[in-house]
Short mmCIF file of C-alpha atoms in Angstrom, two decimals:
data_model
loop_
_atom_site.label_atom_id
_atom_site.label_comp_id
_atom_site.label_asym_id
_atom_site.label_seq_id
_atom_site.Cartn_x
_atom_site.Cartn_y
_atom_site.Cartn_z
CA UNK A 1 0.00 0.00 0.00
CA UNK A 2 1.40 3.07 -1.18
CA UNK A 3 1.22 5.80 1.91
CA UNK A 4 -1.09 8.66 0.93
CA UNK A 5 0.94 11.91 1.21
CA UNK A 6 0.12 14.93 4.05
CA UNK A 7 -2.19 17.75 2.33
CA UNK A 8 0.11 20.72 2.32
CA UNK A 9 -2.65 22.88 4.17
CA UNK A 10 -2.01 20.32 7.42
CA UNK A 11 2.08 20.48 6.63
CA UNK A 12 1.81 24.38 6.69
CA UNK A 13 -1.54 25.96 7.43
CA UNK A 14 -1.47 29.73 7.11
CA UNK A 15 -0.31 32.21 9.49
CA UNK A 16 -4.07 33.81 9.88
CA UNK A 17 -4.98 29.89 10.90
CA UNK A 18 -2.22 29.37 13.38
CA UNK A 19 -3.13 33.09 14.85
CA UNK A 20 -6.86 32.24 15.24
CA UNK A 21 -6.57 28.53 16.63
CA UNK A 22 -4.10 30.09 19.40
CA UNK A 23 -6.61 33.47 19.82
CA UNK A 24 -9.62 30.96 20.68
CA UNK A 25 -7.70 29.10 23.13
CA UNK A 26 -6.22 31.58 25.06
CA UNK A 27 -9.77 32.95 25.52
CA UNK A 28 -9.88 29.67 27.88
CA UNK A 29 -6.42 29.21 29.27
CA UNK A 30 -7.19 28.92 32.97
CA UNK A 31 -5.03 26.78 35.36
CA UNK A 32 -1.44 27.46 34.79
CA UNK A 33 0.30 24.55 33.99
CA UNK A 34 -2.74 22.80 32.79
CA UNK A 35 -2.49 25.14 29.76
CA UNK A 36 0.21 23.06 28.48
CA UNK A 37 -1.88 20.76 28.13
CA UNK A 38 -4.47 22.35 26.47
CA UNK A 39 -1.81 23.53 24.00
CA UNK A 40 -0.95 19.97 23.45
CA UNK A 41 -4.20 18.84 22.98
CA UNK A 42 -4.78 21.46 20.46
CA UNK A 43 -1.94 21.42 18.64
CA UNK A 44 -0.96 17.66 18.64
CA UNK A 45 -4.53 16.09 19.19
CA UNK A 46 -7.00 18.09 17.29
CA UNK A 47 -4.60 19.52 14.37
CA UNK A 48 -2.27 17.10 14.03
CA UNK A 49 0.42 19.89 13.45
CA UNK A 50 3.45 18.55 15.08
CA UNK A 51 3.64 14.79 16.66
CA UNK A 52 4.06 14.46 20.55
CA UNK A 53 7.52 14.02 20.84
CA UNK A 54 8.61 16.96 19.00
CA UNK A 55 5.97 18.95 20.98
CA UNK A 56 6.92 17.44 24.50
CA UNK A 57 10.86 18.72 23.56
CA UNK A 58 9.39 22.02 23.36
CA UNK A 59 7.84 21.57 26.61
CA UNK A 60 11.56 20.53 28.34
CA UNK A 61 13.09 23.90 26.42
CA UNK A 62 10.68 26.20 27.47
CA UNK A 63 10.83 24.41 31.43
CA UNK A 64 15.14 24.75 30.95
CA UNK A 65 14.72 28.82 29.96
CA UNK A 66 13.56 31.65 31.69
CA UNK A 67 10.59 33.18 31.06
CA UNK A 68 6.42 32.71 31.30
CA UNK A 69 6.60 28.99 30.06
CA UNK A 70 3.14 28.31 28.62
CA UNK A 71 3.56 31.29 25.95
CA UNK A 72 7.07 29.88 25.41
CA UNK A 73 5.66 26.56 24.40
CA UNK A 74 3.34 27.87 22.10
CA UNK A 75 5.99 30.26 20.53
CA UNK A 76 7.60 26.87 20.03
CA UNK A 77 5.12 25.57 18.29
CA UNK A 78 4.34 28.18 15.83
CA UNK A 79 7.96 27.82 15.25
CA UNK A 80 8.01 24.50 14.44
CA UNK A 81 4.80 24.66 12.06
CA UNK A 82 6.00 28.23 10.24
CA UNK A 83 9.30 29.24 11.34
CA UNK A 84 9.70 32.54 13.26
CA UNK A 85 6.67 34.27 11.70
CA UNK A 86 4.22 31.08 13.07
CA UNK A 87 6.00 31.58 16.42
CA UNK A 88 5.17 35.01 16.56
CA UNK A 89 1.57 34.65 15.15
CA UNK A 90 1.03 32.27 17.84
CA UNK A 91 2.90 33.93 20.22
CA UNK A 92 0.31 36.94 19.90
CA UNK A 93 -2.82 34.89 19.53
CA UNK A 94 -2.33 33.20 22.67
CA UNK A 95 -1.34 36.11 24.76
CA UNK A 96 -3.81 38.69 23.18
CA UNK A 97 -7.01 37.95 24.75
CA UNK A 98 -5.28 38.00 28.40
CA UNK A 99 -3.69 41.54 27.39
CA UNK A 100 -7.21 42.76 26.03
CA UNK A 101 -9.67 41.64 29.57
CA UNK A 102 -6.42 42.94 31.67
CA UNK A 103 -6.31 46.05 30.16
CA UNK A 104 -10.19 46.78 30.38
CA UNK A 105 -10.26 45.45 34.10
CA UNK A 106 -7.27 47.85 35.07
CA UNK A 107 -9.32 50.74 33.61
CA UNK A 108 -12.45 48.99 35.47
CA UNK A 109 -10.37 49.31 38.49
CA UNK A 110 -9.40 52.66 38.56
CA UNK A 111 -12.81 53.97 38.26
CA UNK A 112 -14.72 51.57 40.98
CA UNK A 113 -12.06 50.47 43.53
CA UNK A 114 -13.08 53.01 46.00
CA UNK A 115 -16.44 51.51 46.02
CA UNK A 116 -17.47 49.57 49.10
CA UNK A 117 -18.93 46.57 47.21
CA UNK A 118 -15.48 46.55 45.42
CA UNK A 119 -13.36 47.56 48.21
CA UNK A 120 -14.90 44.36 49.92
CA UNK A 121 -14.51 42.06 46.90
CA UNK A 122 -10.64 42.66 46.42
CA UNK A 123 -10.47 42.00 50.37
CA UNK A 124 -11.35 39.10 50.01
CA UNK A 125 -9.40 38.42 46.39
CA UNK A 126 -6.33 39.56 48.56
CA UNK A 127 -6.83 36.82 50.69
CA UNK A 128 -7.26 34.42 48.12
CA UNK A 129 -3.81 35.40 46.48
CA UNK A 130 -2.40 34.62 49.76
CA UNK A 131 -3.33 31.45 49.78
CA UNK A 132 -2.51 30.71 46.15
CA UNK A 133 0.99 32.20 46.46
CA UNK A 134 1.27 30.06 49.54
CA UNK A 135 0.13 27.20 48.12
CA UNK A 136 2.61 27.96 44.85
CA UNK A 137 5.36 28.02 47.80
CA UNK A 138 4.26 24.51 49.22
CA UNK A 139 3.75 22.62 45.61
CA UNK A 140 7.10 24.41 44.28
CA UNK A 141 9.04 23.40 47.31
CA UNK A 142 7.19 19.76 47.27
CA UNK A 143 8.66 19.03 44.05
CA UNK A 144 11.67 20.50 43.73
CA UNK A 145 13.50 20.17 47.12
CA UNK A 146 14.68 16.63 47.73
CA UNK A 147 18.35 16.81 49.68
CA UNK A 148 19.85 19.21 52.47
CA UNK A 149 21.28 21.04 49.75
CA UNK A 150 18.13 22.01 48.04
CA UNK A 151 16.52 23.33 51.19
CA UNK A 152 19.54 24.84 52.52
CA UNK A 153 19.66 27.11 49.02
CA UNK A 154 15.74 27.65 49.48
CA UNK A 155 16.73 28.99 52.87
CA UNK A 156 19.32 31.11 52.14
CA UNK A 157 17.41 32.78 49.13
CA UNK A 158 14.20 33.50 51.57
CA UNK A 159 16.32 35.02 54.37
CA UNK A 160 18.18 37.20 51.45
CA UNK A 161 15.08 38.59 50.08
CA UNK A 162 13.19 38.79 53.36
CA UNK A 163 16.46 41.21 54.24
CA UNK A 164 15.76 43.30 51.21
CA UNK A 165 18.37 41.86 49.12
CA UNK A 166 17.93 42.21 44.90
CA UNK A 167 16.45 39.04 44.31
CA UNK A 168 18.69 39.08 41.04
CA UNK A 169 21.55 39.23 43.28
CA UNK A 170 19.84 36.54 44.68
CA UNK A 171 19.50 34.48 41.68
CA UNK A 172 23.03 34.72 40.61
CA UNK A 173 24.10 33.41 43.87
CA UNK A 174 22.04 30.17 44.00
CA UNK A 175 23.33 29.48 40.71
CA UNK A 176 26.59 29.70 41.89
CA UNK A 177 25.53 27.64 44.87
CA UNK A 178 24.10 24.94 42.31
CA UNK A 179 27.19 25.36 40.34
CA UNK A 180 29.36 24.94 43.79
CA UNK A 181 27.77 22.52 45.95
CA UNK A 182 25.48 20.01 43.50
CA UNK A 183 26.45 17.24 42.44
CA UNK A 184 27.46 16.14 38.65
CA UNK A 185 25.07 13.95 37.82
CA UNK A 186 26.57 9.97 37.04
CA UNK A 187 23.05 9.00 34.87
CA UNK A 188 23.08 9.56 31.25
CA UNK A 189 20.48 10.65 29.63
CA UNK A 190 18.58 9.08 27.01
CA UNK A 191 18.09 12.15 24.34
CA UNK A 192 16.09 11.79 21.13
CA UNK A 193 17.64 12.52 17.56
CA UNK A 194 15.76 15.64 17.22
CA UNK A 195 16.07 18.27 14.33
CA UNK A 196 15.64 22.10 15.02
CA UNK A 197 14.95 25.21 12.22
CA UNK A 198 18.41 26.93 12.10
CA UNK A 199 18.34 30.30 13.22
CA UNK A 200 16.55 32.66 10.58
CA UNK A 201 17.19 36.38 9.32
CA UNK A 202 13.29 36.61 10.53
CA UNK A 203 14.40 35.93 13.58
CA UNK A 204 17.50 38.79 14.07
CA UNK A 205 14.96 40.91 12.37
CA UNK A 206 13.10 40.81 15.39
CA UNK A 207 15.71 40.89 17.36
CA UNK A 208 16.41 44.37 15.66
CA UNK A 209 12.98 45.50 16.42
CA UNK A 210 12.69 44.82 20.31
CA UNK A 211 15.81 46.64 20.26
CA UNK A 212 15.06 49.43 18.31
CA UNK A 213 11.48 49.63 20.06
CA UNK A 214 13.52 50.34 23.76
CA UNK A 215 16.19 52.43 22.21
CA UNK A 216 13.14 54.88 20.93
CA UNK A 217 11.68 54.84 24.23
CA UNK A 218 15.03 55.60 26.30
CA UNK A 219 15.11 58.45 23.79
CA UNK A 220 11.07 59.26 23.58
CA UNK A 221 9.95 58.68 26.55
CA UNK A 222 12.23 58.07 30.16
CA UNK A 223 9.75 56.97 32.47
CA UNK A 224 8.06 54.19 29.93
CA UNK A 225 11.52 53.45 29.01
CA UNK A 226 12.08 52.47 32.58
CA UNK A 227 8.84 50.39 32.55
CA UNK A 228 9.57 48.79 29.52
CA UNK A 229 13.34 48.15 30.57
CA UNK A 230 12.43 46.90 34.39
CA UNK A 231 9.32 44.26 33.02
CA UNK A 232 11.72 42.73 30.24
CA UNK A 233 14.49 42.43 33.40
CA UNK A 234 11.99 40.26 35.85
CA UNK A 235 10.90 38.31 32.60
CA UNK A 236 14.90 37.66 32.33
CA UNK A 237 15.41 36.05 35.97
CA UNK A 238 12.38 34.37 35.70
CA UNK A 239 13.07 30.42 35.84
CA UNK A 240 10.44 28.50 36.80
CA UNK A 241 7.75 30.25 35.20
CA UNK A 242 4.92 32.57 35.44
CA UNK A 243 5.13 32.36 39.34
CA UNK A 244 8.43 32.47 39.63
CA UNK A 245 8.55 36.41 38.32
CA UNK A 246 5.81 37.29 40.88
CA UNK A 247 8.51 37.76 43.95
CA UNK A 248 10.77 39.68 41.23
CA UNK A 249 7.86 41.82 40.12
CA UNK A 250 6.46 42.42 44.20
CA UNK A 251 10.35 43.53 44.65
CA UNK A 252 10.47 45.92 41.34
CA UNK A 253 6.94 47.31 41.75
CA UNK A 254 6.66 47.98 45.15
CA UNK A 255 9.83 48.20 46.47
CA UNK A 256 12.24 49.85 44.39
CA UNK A 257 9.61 51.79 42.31
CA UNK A 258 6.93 52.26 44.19
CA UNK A 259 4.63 52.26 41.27
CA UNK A 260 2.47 50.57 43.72
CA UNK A 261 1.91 49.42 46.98
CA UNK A 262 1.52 46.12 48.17
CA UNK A 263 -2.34 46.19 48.63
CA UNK A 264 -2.94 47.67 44.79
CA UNK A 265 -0.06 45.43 43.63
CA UNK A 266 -1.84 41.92 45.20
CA UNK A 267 -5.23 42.96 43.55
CA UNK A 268 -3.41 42.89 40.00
CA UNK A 269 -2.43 39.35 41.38
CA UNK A 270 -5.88 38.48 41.78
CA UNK A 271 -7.02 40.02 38.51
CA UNK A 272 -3.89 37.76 36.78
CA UNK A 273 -5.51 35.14 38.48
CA UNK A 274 -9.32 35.63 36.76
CA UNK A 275 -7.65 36.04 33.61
CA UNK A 276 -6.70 33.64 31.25
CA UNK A 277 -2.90 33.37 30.00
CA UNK A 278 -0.18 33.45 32.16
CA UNK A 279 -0.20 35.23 35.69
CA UNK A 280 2.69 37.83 34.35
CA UNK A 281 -0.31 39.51 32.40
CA UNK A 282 -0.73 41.78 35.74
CA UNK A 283 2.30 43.85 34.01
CA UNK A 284 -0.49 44.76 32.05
CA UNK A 285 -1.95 46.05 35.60
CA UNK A 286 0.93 48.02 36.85
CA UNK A 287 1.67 49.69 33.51
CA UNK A 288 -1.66 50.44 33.27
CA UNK A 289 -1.93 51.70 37.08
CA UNK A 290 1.05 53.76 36.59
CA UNK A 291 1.36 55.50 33.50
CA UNK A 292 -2.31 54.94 32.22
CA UNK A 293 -3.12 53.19 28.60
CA UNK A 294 0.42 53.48 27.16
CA UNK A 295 1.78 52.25 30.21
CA UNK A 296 -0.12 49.37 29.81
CA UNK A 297 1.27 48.45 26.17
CA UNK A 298 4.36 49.08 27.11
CA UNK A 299 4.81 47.21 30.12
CA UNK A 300 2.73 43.84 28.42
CA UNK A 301 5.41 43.91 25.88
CA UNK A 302 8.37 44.34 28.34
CA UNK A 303 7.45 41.49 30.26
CA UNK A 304 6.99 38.92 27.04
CA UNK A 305 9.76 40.05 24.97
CA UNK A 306 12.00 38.15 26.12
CA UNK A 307 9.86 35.10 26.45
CA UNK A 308 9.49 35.16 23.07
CA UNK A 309 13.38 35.97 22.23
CA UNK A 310 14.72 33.00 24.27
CA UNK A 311 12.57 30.77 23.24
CA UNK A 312 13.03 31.29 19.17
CA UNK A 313 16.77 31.62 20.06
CA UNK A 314 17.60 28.42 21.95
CA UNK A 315 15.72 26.40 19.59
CA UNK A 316 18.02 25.33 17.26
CA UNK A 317 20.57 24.87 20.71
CA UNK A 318 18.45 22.59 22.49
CA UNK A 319 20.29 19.51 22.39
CA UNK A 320 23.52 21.14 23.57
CA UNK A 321 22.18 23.09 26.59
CA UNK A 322 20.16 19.74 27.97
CA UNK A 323 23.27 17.86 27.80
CA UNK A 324 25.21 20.80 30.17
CA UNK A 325 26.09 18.91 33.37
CA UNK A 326 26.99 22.81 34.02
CA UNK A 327 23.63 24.65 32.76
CA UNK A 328 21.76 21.94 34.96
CA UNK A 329 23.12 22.69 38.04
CA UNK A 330 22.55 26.31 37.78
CA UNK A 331 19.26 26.08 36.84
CA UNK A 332 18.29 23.57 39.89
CA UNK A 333 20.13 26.05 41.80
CA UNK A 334 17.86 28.81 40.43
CA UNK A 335 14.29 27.04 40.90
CA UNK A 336 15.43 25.85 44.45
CA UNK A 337 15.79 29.82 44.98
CA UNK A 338 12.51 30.55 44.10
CA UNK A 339 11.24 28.19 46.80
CA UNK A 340 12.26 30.82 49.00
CA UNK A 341 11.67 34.12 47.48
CA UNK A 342 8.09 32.82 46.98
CA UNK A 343 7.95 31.78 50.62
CA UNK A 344 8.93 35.94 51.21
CA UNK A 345 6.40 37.04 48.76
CA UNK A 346 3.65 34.74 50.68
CA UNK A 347 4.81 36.51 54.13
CA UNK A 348 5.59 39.94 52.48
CA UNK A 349 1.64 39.84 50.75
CA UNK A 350 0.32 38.54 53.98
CA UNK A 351 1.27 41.29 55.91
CA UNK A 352 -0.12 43.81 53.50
CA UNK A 353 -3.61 42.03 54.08
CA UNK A 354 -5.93 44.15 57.08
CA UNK A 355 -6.94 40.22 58.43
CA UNK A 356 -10.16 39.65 60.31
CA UNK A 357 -11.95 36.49 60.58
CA UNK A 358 -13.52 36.66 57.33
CA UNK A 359 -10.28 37.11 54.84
CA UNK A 360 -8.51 34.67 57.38
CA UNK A 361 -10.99 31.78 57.12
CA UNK A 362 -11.49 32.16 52.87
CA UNK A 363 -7.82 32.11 52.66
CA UNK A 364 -7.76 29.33 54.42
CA UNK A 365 -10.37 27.45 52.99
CA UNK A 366 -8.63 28.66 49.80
CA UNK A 367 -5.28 27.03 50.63
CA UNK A 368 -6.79 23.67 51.82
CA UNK A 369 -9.26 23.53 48.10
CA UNK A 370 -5.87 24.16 46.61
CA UNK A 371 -3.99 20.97 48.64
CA UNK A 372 -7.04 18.60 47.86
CA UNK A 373 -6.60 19.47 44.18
CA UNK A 374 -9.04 22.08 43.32
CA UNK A 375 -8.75 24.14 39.85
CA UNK A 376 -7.01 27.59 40.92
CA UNK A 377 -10.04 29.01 38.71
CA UNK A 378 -13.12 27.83 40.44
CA UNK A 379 -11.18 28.54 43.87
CA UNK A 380 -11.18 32.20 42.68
CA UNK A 381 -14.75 32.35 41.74
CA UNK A 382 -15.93 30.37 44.90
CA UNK A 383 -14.18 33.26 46.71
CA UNK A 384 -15.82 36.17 44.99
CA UNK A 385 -19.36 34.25 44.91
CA UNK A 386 -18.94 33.96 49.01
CA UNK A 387 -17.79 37.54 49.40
CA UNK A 388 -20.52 38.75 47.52
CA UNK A 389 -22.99 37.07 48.95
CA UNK A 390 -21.50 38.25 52.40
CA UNK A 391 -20.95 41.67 51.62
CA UNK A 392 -25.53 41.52 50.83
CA UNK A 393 -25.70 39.63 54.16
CA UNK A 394 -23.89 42.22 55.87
CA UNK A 395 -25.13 45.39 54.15
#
């Protein structure tokens, strides 16, 4: 039997398809790392664009980089269908309906927080982010810290942050401390024979462009410049993930720039957290907060920029950087860092909360849905449906 050959619209559908099928399910990317999954299903199930094993590489690359992994993967796979200009379609489609709800809840918020119904609402989402950040600690921490070692660089990292230390000061030391005190690794690893694009002239075109577009700003406008400049920095450090940039965005916000304080700051938390897409979308928030519509743009492109860069870039590298006893033991130094300087965010956004027994017992009801296994979604609406209902009890 002669095999029947792939139509060429499945081989390489067209840019406006790849957009769309990534718009329509970022419209329903809820649960973190479950949207990898959906991603998969999408992409390898229901399309049939790229086989599992070449999509499940993408998923190790974009785990091995820093940077908000579940638009990573599907920058990935928009490269692997289309080359740089699928990974950018896709890139966008995913992320644009999380940019779009964030940006008309920020303006939402600055015209009703001061409301009492809404003022008791975010008291309560405050509570709730608590409990999911602490609960991002515990899970983190669960998996990742097995040995003395592990925990001692967890503790080290919390007590440097929780001291006011930069946490990218912070970051460069545990991976010196993974460099230092882990050990190389005796197992080899079994690696599939995988082929990459090479790097394209698409691809230093962009580059180009998200250099030219911060180079006009330093020049055009200082402040957003400094937006722009400090969002692509936490998006740099971030290993890990979308929650591992939250204690590098608390320290940049509110600490160093006070473009907000903690209270305001935990609320875009909870608004990242009603959103689909990736948590990092409450840039969007801040930007927004602080230098109004503009702000906004600027700081949602600051923060995925280099998401997007490093994972287009390290592509066609992949093989060489999993097989780095050296780049492995840095980057288990990293994530064991971010057990801590989650653990000081959790403590740091606790304080800011004004606790009575209401906020104390949803966050902890919050926290224990969470351990059981709840979706992080319906935990968030359970929350607002009870502190609605109590705020018409009350009132």
């Amino acid at each position: 039997m002669v095999d029947q050959p792939i139509p060429s619209e499945l081989q390489q559908p067209s840019l406006a398809s790849i957009f769309f099928a990534f718009f329509r399910i970022g419209i329903t990317a809820f649960g973190g790392p479950a949207m990898v999954s959906y991603i998969r299903k999408m992409v390898v199930g229901q399309k049939g664009w790229l086989d599992s094993v070449v999509f499940d590489d993408g998923v190790a690359l974009c785990q091995a980089i820093p940077g908000a992994t579940a638009m990573q993967v599907t920058a990935y796979a928009g490269l692997r269908i289309r080359g740089t200009a699928g990974a950018f379609a896709a890139f966008v489609g995913f992320g644009l309906p999380a940019f779009i709800l964030m940006m008309i809840l920020s303006a939402l918020y600055v015209s009703t927080s001061a409301l009492p119904p809404v003022m008791a609402l975010f008291l309560a989402l405050q509570a709730i982010v608590v409990a999911l950040v602490a609960y991002a600690t515990v899970s983190f921490g669960r998996t990742s810290l097995k040995h003395w070692i592990h925990v001692l660089i967890a503790g080290i990292a919390a007590v440097l942050f929780i001291a006011g230390v930069s946490p990218v000061v912070v970051i460069v030391l545990a991976a010196l401390l993974g460099i230092t005190l882990l050990p190389v690794s005796d197992k080899k690893q079994e690696m599939p024979v995988t082929t990459f694009p090479r790097p394209e002239k698409s691809f230093l075109i962009l580059l180009a462009i998200a250099a030219a577009f911060f180079i006009l700003l330093y020049l055009l406008q200082s402040d957003l410049y400094t937006l722009a400049a400090t969002m692509a920095r936490i998006d740099l450090f971030a290993f890990g993930g979308g929650f591992a940039a939250l204690p590098l965005m608390f320290h940049e916000v509110v600490v160093v720039h006070s473009w907000l304080d903690s209270a305001t700051f935990i609320n875009g938390l909870a608004l990242g957290q009603v959103t689909p897409g990736p948590i990092v979308v409450t840039a969007t928030f801040v930007g927004f907060l602080a230098y109004g519509f503009w702000g906004g743009i600027v700081a949602t492109i600051g923060i995925f920029t280099p998401s997007f860069l490093f994972a287009v870039g390290t592509v066609p590298y992949y093989d060489r950087l999993r097989s780095s006893q050296l780049y492995q033991k840095m980057f288990q130094g990293i994530l064991f860092s971010f057990v801590g300087l989650l653990l000081s965010v959790t403590i740091k956004l606790a304080l800011a909360v004004p606790w009575s027994w209401f906020p104390g017992l949803l966050a902890t009801g919050a926290f224990l849905s969470l351990l059981l296994g709840a979706e992080i979604l319906w935990v968030v609406i359970a929350g607002i449906g009870i502190a609605v209902v109590m705020f018409v009890f009350v009132h």
